[in-house]
Short mmCIF file of C-alpha atoms and ligand atoms in Angstrom, two decimals:
data_model
loop_
_atom_site.label_atom_id
_atom_site.label_comp_id
_atom_site.label_asym_id
_atom_site.label_seq_id
_atom_site.Cartn_x
_atom_site.Cartn_y
_atom_site.Cartn_z
CA MET A 630 86.00 95.78 62.91
CA SER A 631 88.19 95.03 65.90
CA LYS A 632 89.23 91.50 66.77
CA LYS A 633 87.37 91.93 70.05
CA ILE A 634 84.05 92.48 68.32
CA ASN A 635 84.69 89.46 66.09
CA ARG A 636 85.32 87.22 69.06
CA ARG A 637 82.41 88.57 71.07
CA ASP A 638 80.04 88.21 68.14
CA PHE A 639 81.21 84.65 67.63
CA ILE A 640 80.54 83.81 71.26
CA LYS A 641 77.12 85.45 71.18
CA THR A 642 76.17 83.58 68.00
CA THR A 643 77.35 80.30 69.41
CA ALA A 644 75.50 80.96 72.65
CA ALA A 645 72.34 81.86 70.79
CA ALA A 646 72.55 78.59 68.90
CA GLY A 647 72.23 76.98 72.29
CA ALA A 648 74.46 75.13 74.74
CA ALA A 649 77.34 77.44 74.02
CA ALA A 650 79.70 75.94 76.52
CA THR A 651 79.31 72.43 75.24
CA LEU A 652 79.39 73.37 71.56
CA MET A 653 82.53 75.47 71.74
CA PRO A 654 85.59 73.57 70.61
CA LYS A 655 88.01 72.96 73.46
CA THR A 656 90.74 74.71 71.51
CA LEU A 657 88.75 77.82 70.62
CA PHE A 658 91.29 80.22 72.03
CA SER A 659 94.39 78.08 71.69
CA ALA A 660 93.66 77.77 67.98
CA THR A 661 94.38 81.46 67.54
CA ALA A 662 97.70 83.25 67.83
CA SER A 663 99.84 80.31 68.90
CA ASN A 664 98.44 79.78 72.38
CA ARG A 665 98.96 83.35 73.56
CA VAL A 666 96.47 84.59 76.11
CA LYS A 667 95.53 88.13 77.04
CA LEU A 668 94.81 88.53 80.70
CA GLY A 669 93.54 91.68 82.42
CA PHE A 670 93.79 92.34 86.14
CA ILE A 671 91.07 94.04 88.18
CA GLY A 672 92.48 94.80 91.63
CA THR A 673 96.23 95.01 92.03
CA GLY A 674 96.43 95.08 95.82
CA MET A 675 98.40 92.57 97.88
CA ARG A 676 96.82 89.47 96.35
CA GLY A 677 96.51 90.89 92.86
CA GLN A 678 100.20 91.79 92.78
CA TRP A 679 101.24 88.32 93.81
CA VAL A 680 99.11 86.66 91.14
CA LEU A 681 100.31 89.28 88.65
CA TRP A 682 103.88 88.25 89.38
CA LEU A 683 103.00 84.58 88.93
CA ALA A 684 101.14 85.18 85.66
CA ALA A 685 103.96 87.38 84.35
CA GLN A 686 106.32 84.38 84.52
CA TYR A 687 104.48 82.84 81.56
CA PRO A 688 106.00 83.98 78.25
CA GLU A 689 102.70 83.25 76.45
CA VAL A 690 100.66 85.49 78.78
CA ASP A 691 100.20 89.11 77.73
CA ILE A 692 98.84 91.54 80.30
CA PRO A 693 97.56 94.46 78.25
CA ALA A 694 95.45 96.14 80.94
CA ILE A 695 95.18 96.52 84.69
CA CYS A 696 92.61 98.30 86.83
CA ASP A 697 92.77 99.63 90.38
CA ILE A 698 91.74 102.80 92.17
CA ASP A 699 94.84 103.20 94.31
CA ASP A 700 97.88 104.89 92.76
CA GLY A 701 100.34 103.17 95.10
CA MET A 702 99.02 99.69 94.27
CA ILE A 703 99.10 100.50 90.54
CA GLU A 704 102.68 101.71 90.79
CA SER A 705 103.75 98.46 92.46
CA ALA A 706 101.92 96.43 89.80
CA LEU A 707 103.59 98.34 86.97
CA LYS A 708 106.98 97.66 88.51
CA ILE A 709 106.23 93.93 88.73
CA LEU A 710 105.39 93.85 85.03
CA LYS A 711 108.42 95.92 84.08
CA ASP A 712 110.76 93.68 86.09
CA ALA A 713 109.23 90.64 84.41
CA GLY A 714 109.96 92.16 80.98
CA LYS A 715 106.31 92.62 80.03
CA SER A 716 105.05 95.60 78.00
CA GLU A 717 103.51 98.46 79.95
CA PRO A 718 99.75 97.83 80.27
CA ARG A 719 96.98 100.38 79.83
CA VAL A 720 95.83 101.47 83.27
CA TYR A 721 92.18 101.95 84.27
CA LYS A 722 92.11 103.92 87.48
CA ASN A 723 89.32 106.39 87.02
CA GLY A 724 87.12 105.48 89.99
CA ASP A 725 85.17 102.49 91.22
CA GLU A 726 83.33 101.82 87.95
CA ASP A 727 86.27 102.17 85.53
CA PHE A 728 86.58 98.36 85.35
CA ARG A 729 83.52 98.52 83.08
CA ASN A 730 85.50 100.54 80.55
CA MET A 731 88.35 98.06 80.75
CA VAL A 732 86.22 95.02 79.96
CA GLU A 733 84.36 96.88 77.20
CA ILE A 734 87.36 98.37 75.46
CA GLU A 735 90.05 95.75 75.91
CA ASP A 736 90.40 92.61 73.81
CA LEU A 737 90.93 90.16 76.67
CA ASP A 738 90.64 86.39 76.94
CA GLY A 739 90.42 86.49 80.71
CA ALA A 740 90.05 88.82 83.68
CA TYR A 741 91.44 88.00 87.10
CA ILE A 742 89.57 89.77 89.91
CA ALA A 743 91.23 90.48 93.28
CA THR A 744 89.20 93.32 94.74
CA PRO A 745 87.19 93.63 97.97
CA TRP A 746 84.54 90.88 98.23
CA GLU A 747 81.58 93.11 97.38
CA TRP A 748 83.08 93.89 93.96
CA HIS A 749 83.65 90.30 92.77
CA HIS A 750 80.10 89.76 91.52
CA PRO A 751 79.60 92.99 89.51
CA MET A 752 83.10 92.70 88.03
CA ALA A 753 82.65 89.05 87.04
CA ILE A 754 79.28 89.81 85.43
CA ALA A 755 80.69 92.77 83.46
CA ALA A 756 83.61 90.67 82.21
CA MET A 757 81.45 87.72 81.13
CA GLU A 758 78.95 90.03 79.40
CA ASN A 759 81.86 91.31 77.34
CA GLY A 760 83.02 87.85 76.24
CA ILE A 761 85.79 87.53 78.83
CA HIS A 762 86.42 84.48 81.00
CA VAL A 763 86.67 85.17 84.72
CA GLY A 764 88.96 84.01 87.49
CA THR A 765 87.62 85.54 90.68
CA GLU A 766 89.14 85.60 94.10
CA VAL A 767 87.20 84.10 96.96
CA PRO A 768 84.29 84.32 97.69
CA ALA A 769 82.68 84.81 94.26
CA ALA A 770 79.49 86.49 95.55
CA LEU A 771 77.86 87.58 98.79
CA THR A 772 74.15 86.90 98.22
CA VAL A 773 72.08 83.97 96.94
CA ASP A 774 70.72 86.10 94.08
CA ASP A 775 74.21 87.13 93.02
CA CYS A 776 75.26 83.46 93.01
CA TRP A 777 72.40 82.66 90.63
CA ASP A 778 73.35 85.68 88.53
CA LEU A 779 76.86 84.28 88.06
CA VAL A 780 75.50 80.88 87.02
CA ASN A 781 72.93 82.33 84.63
CA THR A 782 75.40 84.74 83.06
CA SER A 783 78.08 82.09 82.66
CA GLU A 784 75.60 79.68 81.06
CA ARG A 785 74.15 82.34 78.75
CA THR A 786 77.46 83.83 77.60
CA GLY A 787 79.47 80.61 77.55
CA GLN A 788 82.17 82.31 79.63
CA HIS A 789 83.90 80.51 82.48
CA CYS A 790 83.59 81.86 85.99
CA MET A 791 86.32 80.04 87.86
CA ILE A 792 86.86 80.64 91.55
CA MET A 793 90.56 80.90 92.37
CA GLU A 794 90.32 78.52 95.33
CA ASN A 795 94.00 77.77 95.72
CA VAL A 796 93.67 75.48 98.77
CA CYS A 797 92.17 72.80 96.50
CA TYR A 798 95.73 72.48 95.21
CA ARG A 799 97.52 72.20 98.56
CA ARG A 800 99.93 69.28 98.38
CA ASP A 801 98.61 67.36 101.40
CA VAL A 802 95.03 68.07 100.36
CA MET A 803 95.65 66.67 96.88
CA ALA A 804 97.38 63.60 98.32
CA VAL A 805 94.35 62.99 100.54
CA LEU A 806 92.05 63.53 97.54
CA ASN A 807 94.10 60.84 95.78
CA MET A 808 93.57 58.54 98.79
CA VAL A 809 89.83 59.27 98.75
CA GLN A 810 89.66 58.52 95.01
CA GLN A 811 91.51 55.23 95.61
CA GLY A 812 89.04 54.25 98.33
CA LEU A 813 91.51 54.26 101.23
CA PHE A 814 88.98 55.80 103.62
CA GLY A 815 86.11 53.58 102.42
CA GLU A 816 82.85 55.48 101.95
CA LEU A 817 83.20 59.05 103.22
CA LEU A 818 81.08 60.01 106.23
CA HIS A 819 82.31 63.36 107.49
CA CYS A 820 84.69 66.12 106.47
CA GLN A 821 85.87 69.21 108.26
CA GLY A 822 87.54 72.35 107.04
CA GLY A 823 87.65 75.97 107.98
CA TYR A 824 89.40 79.27 108.11
CA GLN A 825 91.15 79.43 111.47
CA HIS A 826 93.58 82.28 111.05
CA ASP A 827 94.31 85.04 113.53
CA LEU A 828 93.61 88.03 111.26
CA ARG A 829 93.65 90.75 113.92
CA HIS A 830 96.82 92.30 112.44
CA VAL A 831 95.20 92.17 108.99
CA LYS A 832 91.88 93.66 110.08
CA PHE A 833 93.74 96.49 111.82
CA ASN A 834 96.92 98.31 110.85
CA ASP A 835 98.49 101.76 110.85
CA GLY A 836 97.23 102.78 107.40
CA LYS A 837 100.71 102.50 105.89
CA GLN A 838 101.46 98.80 105.87
CA PRO A 839 99.25 95.74 105.39
CA TYR A 840 99.97 94.02 108.70
CA GLY A 841 99.63 95.54 112.15
CA GLY A 842 101.27 98.58 113.65
CA GLY A 843 97.96 100.11 114.71
CA VAL A 844 94.23 99.64 115.16
CA GLU A 845 92.94 101.60 112.17
CA PHE A 846 90.48 100.30 109.61
CA GLY A 847 88.13 101.68 106.95
CA GLU A 848 89.35 104.82 105.25
CA ASN A 849 92.26 105.09 107.73
CA GLY A 850 93.40 101.52 107.01
CA PHE A 851 95.62 99.99 104.36
CA SER A 852 94.93 96.98 102.11
CA GLU A 853 92.40 94.55 103.65
CA SER A 854 91.73 96.62 106.77
CA LYS A 855 90.29 99.24 104.39
CA TRP A 856 87.33 97.00 103.52
CA ARG A 857 87.48 93.54 105.14
CA THR A 858 87.01 94.69 108.72
CA GLN A 859 83.72 96.41 107.91
CA HIS A 860 82.26 92.99 107.06
CA SER A 861 82.89 91.98 110.70
CA VAL A 862 81.02 95.11 111.81
CA ASP A 863 78.01 94.47 109.58
CA ARG A 864 77.66 90.69 109.27
CA ASN A 865 77.48 87.66 111.57
CA GLY A 866 78.27 84.46 109.70
CA ASP A 867 80.99 82.41 108.07
CA LEU A 868 82.54 85.25 106.06
CA TYR A 869 85.26 83.14 104.42
CA PRO A 870 84.15 79.53 103.86
CA THR A 871 85.84 78.60 100.60
CA HIS A 872 89.36 77.68 101.78
CA GLY A 873 87.86 75.00 104.02
CA LEU A 874 84.97 73.94 101.82
CA GLY A 875 86.69 73.90 98.41
CA PRO A 876 89.07 71.02 99.16
CA VAL A 877 86.46 68.83 100.84
CA SER A 878 83.94 69.59 98.06
CA THR A 879 86.23 67.89 95.56
CA MET A 880 86.60 64.87 97.88
CA LEU A 881 82.83 64.61 98.35
CA ASP A 882 82.03 65.10 94.63
CA ILE A 883 79.84 68.12 95.39
CA ASN A 884 77.94 69.15 92.21
CA ARG A 885 79.08 65.87 90.62
CA GLY A 886 77.22 62.92 92.10
CA ASN A 887 76.58 64.63 95.42
CA LYS A 888 75.20 67.96 96.60
CA MET A 889 74.83 69.98 99.77
CA VAL A 890 71.24 70.04 101.02
CA HIS A 891 71.03 72.25 104.10
CA LEU A 892 73.13 73.89 106.79
CA THR A 893 72.97 75.25 110.28
CA SER A 894 75.34 77.89 111.65
CA THR A 895 75.99 79.00 115.21
CA ALA A 896 78.14 81.91 116.35
CA THR A 897 79.87 82.66 119.63
CA GLN A 898 79.78 86.11 121.14
CA SER A 899 81.94 88.80 119.52
CA ARG A 900 84.90 89.79 121.70
CA GLY A 901 88.27 89.52 119.95
CA LEU A 902 88.29 92.58 117.71
CA HIS A 903 87.13 94.97 120.43
CA LYS A 904 89.66 93.49 122.85
CA TYR A 905 92.45 93.90 120.31
CA ILE A 906 91.60 97.57 119.79
CA VAL A 907 91.58 98.22 123.53
CA ASP A 908 94.77 96.21 124.14
CA GLN A 909 96.69 97.82 121.29
CA GLY A 910 95.14 101.28 120.99
CA GLY A 911 93.81 101.93 124.48
CA PRO A 912 90.21 102.29 125.71
CA ASP A 913 90.01 105.88 124.45
CA HIS A 914 90.82 105.05 120.85
CA PRO A 915 87.76 106.01 118.73
CA ASN A 916 87.55 102.45 117.34
CA ALA A 917 87.01 101.15 120.89
CA ASP A 918 83.36 102.26 120.47
CA VAL A 919 82.81 100.17 117.34
CA GLU A 920 80.43 97.24 117.79
CA PHE A 921 81.32 94.12 115.85
CA LYS A 922 78.50 91.87 114.78
CA CYS A 923 80.49 88.83 113.67
CA GLY A 924 80.87 86.13 116.32
CA ASP A 925 84.47 85.21 117.00
CA ILE A 926 83.93 81.57 116.13
CA VAL A 927 81.23 80.52 113.69
CA THR A 928 80.52 76.82 113.29
CA THR A 929 78.54 75.56 110.32
CA VAL A 930 77.30 72.02 109.76
CA ILE A 931 76.25 71.03 106.25
CA LYS A 932 74.27 67.92 105.30
CA CYS A 933 74.91 66.27 101.92
CA VAL A 934 72.33 64.36 99.90
CA ASN A 935 74.52 61.23 99.97
CA GLY A 936 74.49 61.31 103.77
CA GLN A 937 77.78 62.97 104.69
CA THR A 938 78.22 65.92 107.01
CA ILE A 939 80.69 68.79 106.58
CA MET A 940 81.72 70.96 109.51
CA LEU A 941 83.20 74.37 108.74
CA SER A 942 84.76 76.78 111.21
CA HIS A 943 85.41 80.49 110.81
CA ASP A 944 87.77 81.69 113.51
CA THR A 945 89.75 84.87 112.71
CA ASN A 946 89.47 87.19 115.74
CA SER A 947 91.40 85.36 118.47
CA PRO A 948 95.02 84.49 119.23
CA ARG A 949 95.59 81.07 117.70
CA PRO A 950 97.97 79.16 115.42
CA TYR A 951 96.96 78.93 111.75
CA SER A 952 94.98 75.83 110.81
CA LEU A 953 92.45 75.03 108.10
CA ASN A 954 91.08 72.33 110.40
CA PHE A 955 90.96 69.53 107.85
CA ARG A 956 89.54 66.16 108.79
CA VAL A 957 88.41 63.51 106.34
CA GLN A 958 86.67 60.46 107.72
CA GLY A 959 85.12 57.37 106.14
CA THR A 960 84.00 53.86 106.95
CA GLN A 961 87.61 52.63 106.78
CA GLY A 962 89.75 55.40 108.26
CA ILE A 963 90.41 59.01 109.12
CA TRP A 964 92.93 61.80 108.39
CA GLN A 965 93.22 64.73 110.77
CA LYS A 966 95.52 67.55 109.80
CA ASP A 967 95.98 69.17 113.19
CA ALA A 968 97.28 65.87 114.56
CA GLN A 969 99.28 65.31 111.31
CA SER A 970 97.94 61.83 111.65
CA ILE A 971 96.01 59.15 109.90
CA TYR A 972 94.39 55.86 110.86
CA ILE A 973 93.35 53.21 108.34
CA GLU A 974 91.76 50.06 109.70
CA GLY A 975 93.66 46.98 108.63
CA THR A 976 96.66 49.03 107.47
CA SER A 977 97.75 51.15 110.43
CA PRO A 978 100.12 49.13 112.66
CA GLU A 979 98.19 49.50 115.92
CA ALA A 980 94.43 49.37 116.39
CA HIS A 981 92.83 52.55 117.79
CA ARG A 982 96.11 54.50 117.45
CA TRP A 983 97.08 57.31 115.12
CA GLU A 984 100.11 56.98 112.89
CA SER A 985 102.00 59.82 111.19
CA GLU A 986 100.55 61.07 107.92
CA ASP A 987 104.04 61.44 106.37
CA SER A 988 104.45 58.11 104.59
CA TYR A 989 100.88 58.33 103.23
CA LEU A 990 101.35 61.85 101.92
CA GLU A 991 104.50 60.68 100.16
CA LYS A 992 103.02 57.47 98.77
CA TYR A 993 99.85 59.18 97.52
CA ASP A 994 101.49 62.42 96.39
CA HIS A 995 99.25 63.62 93.58
CA PRO A 996 100.55 63.14 90.00
CA LEU A 997 100.02 66.85 89.30
CA TRP A 998 102.32 67.77 92.20
CA LYS A 999 104.90 65.19 91.14
CA ARG A 1000 104.96 66.73 87.68
CA PHE A 1001 105.23 70.37 88.75
CA GLU A 1002 106.94 70.32 92.14
CA ASN A 1003 109.96 72.30 90.90
CA GLU A 1004 107.85 74.97 89.21
CA ALA A 1005 105.56 75.26 92.25
CA ALA A 1006 108.39 75.75 94.74
CA GLY A 1007 108.33 79.30 96.07
CA SER A 1008 105.12 80.24 94.26
CA GLY A 1009 103.28 81.19 97.44
CA HIS A 1010 101.16 79.43 100.06
CA GLY A 1011 103.35 76.32 99.93
CA GLY A 1012 103.22 76.09 96.15
CA MET A 1013 99.48 75.92 95.65
CA ASP A 1014 99.27 79.38 94.05
CA PHE A 1015 101.30 78.11 91.10
CA PHE A 1016 98.63 75.51 90.33
CA ILE A 1017 95.59 77.73 90.59
CA VAL A 1018 97.13 80.40 88.34
CA ARG A 1019 98.27 77.78 85.85
CA ALA A 1020 94.81 76.17 85.85
CA PHE A 1021 93.21 79.52 85.00
CA ILE A 1022 95.73 80.20 82.22
CA GLU A 1023 95.16 76.71 80.77
CA SER A 1024 91.41 77.34 80.80
CA LEU A 1025 92.03 80.52 78.81
CA LYS A 1026 93.91 78.45 76.25
CA GLY A 1027 90.87 76.23 75.83
CA ALA A 1028 90.94 73.59 78.57
CA ASP A 1029 87.75 73.00 80.50
CA PRO A 1030 88.20 74.62 83.92
CA VAL A 1031 88.43 72.05 86.71
CA ILE A 1032 86.86 74.45 89.22
CA ASP A 1033 83.83 75.93 87.52
CA VAL A 1034 80.98 78.38 88.11
CA TYR A 1035 78.94 75.77 90.01
CA ASP A 1036 81.86 75.27 92.40
CA ALA A 1037 82.31 79.03 92.65
CA VAL A 1038 78.75 79.53 93.87
CA SER A 1039 78.30 76.40 95.96
CA MET A 1040 81.39 77.36 97.96
CA SER A 1041 80.43 81.05 98.20
CA VAL A 1042 76.73 80.72 99.03
CA ILE A 1043 77.70 79.48 102.49
CA CYS A 1044 78.37 83.15 103.42
CA PRO A 1045 74.79 84.44 103.11
CA LEU A 1046 73.19 81.16 104.19
CA SER A 1047 75.24 80.97 107.38
CA GLU A 1048 74.25 84.57 108.15
CA LYS A 1049 70.61 83.64 107.61
CA SER A 1050 70.83 80.55 109.82
CA ILE A 1051 72.40 82.56 112.66
CA ARG A 1052 69.79 85.30 112.24
CA LEU A 1053 67.07 82.66 112.61
CA GLY A 1054 68.55 81.12 115.76
CA SER A 1055 70.62 78.39 114.07
CA THR A 1056 67.69 77.19 111.99
CA ALA A 1057 68.41 74.78 109.13
CA VAL A 1058 68.58 76.65 105.83
CA LYS A 1059 68.24 75.00 102.41
CA ILE A 1060 71.20 75.18 100.02
CA PRO A 1061 70.15 75.82 96.40
CA ASP A 1062 71.08 73.32 93.71
CA PHE A 1063 72.83 75.64 91.27
CA THR A 1064 73.32 72.76 88.81
CA ARG A 1065 69.51 72.46 88.41
CA GLY A 1066 69.68 68.68 88.78
CA LYS A 1067 72.82 68.13 86.69
CA TRP A 1068 74.70 67.04 89.84
CA LYS A 1069 73.05 63.65 89.34
CA THR A 1070 74.88 62.97 86.07
CA ASN A 1071 77.89 65.35 86.21
CA LYS A 1072 81.19 63.51 86.53
CA PRO A 1073 84.05 64.65 88.82
CA ILE A 1074 86.45 67.08 87.12
CA PHE A 1075 89.09 68.04 89.69
CA GLY A 1076 92.39 66.29 90.39
CA LEU A 1077 91.90 63.50 87.87
CA ASN A 1078 95.29 63.64 86.14
CA ASP A 1079 98.66 65.43 85.95
CA TYR A 1080 97.39 68.04 83.47
CA ILE A 1081 95.49 70.66 85.50
N1 NAD B 436 93.22 82.92 97.71
C1 NAD B 436 94.02 83.45 98.64
O1 NAD B 436 94.86 82.79 99.22
C2 NAD B 436 93.85 84.89 98.97
C3 NAD B 436 94.83 85.56 99.72
C4 NAD B 436 94.65 86.92 99.98
C5 NAD B 436 93.53 87.57 99.53
N2 NAD B 436 92.59 86.90 98.81
C6 NAD B 436 91.39 87.57 98.29
O2 NAD B 436 91.81 88.48 97.27
C7 NAD B 436 90.98 89.63 97.27
C8 NAD B 436 91.84 90.88 97.40
O3 NAD B 436 92.52 90.83 98.65
P1 NAD B 436 93.83 91.69 98.89
O4 NAD B 436 94.51 91.10 100.06
O5 NAD B 436 94.59 91.87 97.65
O6 NAD B 436 93.19 93.10 99.32
P2 NAD B 436 93.78 94.55 99.03
O7 NAD B 436 92.95 95.50 99.79
O8 NAD B 436 95.27 94.55 99.27
O9 NAD B 436 93.54 94.74 97.47
C9 NAD B 436 92.29 95.06 96.92
C10 NAD B 436 92.55 96.03 95.79
O10 NAD B 436 91.32 96.29 95.11
C11 NAD B 436 91.32 97.68 94.77
N3 NAD B 436 89.95 98.11 94.52
C12 NAD B 436 88.97 98.38 95.42
N4 NAD B 436 87.85 98.74 94.78
C13 NAD B 436 88.12 98.71 93.45
C14 NAD B 436 87.37 99.01 92.29
N5 NAD B 436 86.09 99.38 92.35
N6 NAD B 436 87.98 98.90 91.08
C15 NAD B 436 89.28 98.51 91.00
N7 NAD B 436 90.04 98.22 92.06
C16 NAD B 436 89.46 98.32 93.28
C17 NAD B 436 91.98 98.35 95.95
O11 NAD B 436 92.45 99.65 95.64
C18 NAD B 436 93.10 97.37 96.27
O12 NAD B 436 94.30 97.69 95.59
C19 NAD B 436 89.99 89.41 98.40
O13 NAD B 436 88.84 88.83 97.89
C20 NAD B 436 90.68 88.43 99.32
O14 NAD B 436 89.79 87.69 100.10
C21 NAD B 436 92.74 85.58 98.53
#
């Protein structure tokens, strides 16, 4: 009998005995084979390769299998592993459904998923059903039913479904979380976040490189333009809410003492993508006839049960500087990222006037960042990618994940619900409680120490 079947049977038995996740010893996996973890990769495109490189830096991480459907992407991934001195993995590349063979055949502790959005849910389910913990790229699912499916499957199998929301680990965001936890802002009232990133050169390229050079997408595109752009053709809503919502969710204790109750979303007209095609490719380019459904700027307002509001923006089709639009405001003060400023009543030198955030970010630098700043340097996205990858690896060794399946779905469900609200003329739409009431007693889990 293979080791895989032993482990899977153990998990099934434990799950059947009830409350699998809580009964499993924290060190289940670390107790075996001296803390080594076996991590498979599904999707080795631009993001997958970067995370592969980061994971390959860990001597205790084995990467026995990878899966992709694109020979060029696989070749690049194999080179990354070779350069890092890792053994050559088995490759699953036999079509869209070959990931199922990988998770059935391979003896893996975890699977990291970095494929087009529509594949995250079926891949995460298949991995968990085969006794494999999941780290999925954002968003975790695209429909309300699929969000519930992730929760139910994670609870039934006892497998983690962590969303790899790296922005939760941004250095300034963690310092502000530290300030929130220490009560600097008083009681929180309002938070803002969003994805404000001019992606026109990502949504269109020349089919040979990931960024720009043409106005192709779909089967003529390369990397994200191959699949991401089609979502802007088909859907009108906040297509990418998690980078803005994840960080403020931890500050507001969402799923742990607080929950989101309802939202409204409103979209502007859709202009930017068509204009870009015409400007770059000319009015006669075949893509100039494509109609894009997604409004250029989508604004979502969420109401929390403890009273707070969250405003999210999705703004990816227009010329603009990058900004995740963070603002955190309470009864005692406010931080606003775009102004790089803060104001705390009674502490800031001048009433009614901003002061620079710098000294606060330094003073409240999070203990986790202090501990790992050297390791995080150069790891991507200002260092935050180091932390999210490390957190997933630690969870495979037995630690409780600090971003769990409930976070994965509460961040992701904003996609379909914002679409629904827009469809209904900006009507308020209820947000499901995926914790089934446990939010009332759950305690915060993220950013509590210098461990993960
Ligand atoms: N957290 C972040 O900061 C961050 C940054 C970039 C991308 N992402 C997310 O990562 C994911 C991947 O993005 P990307 O930029 O790498 O896109 P990409 O297009 O470069 O890579 C996707 C890969 O998935 C492969 N693929 C498609 N269908 C497959 C299937 N059925 N089986 C196996 N492989 C399949 C493709 O061949 C491709 O190599 C997306 O969800 C994206 O939103 C997150």
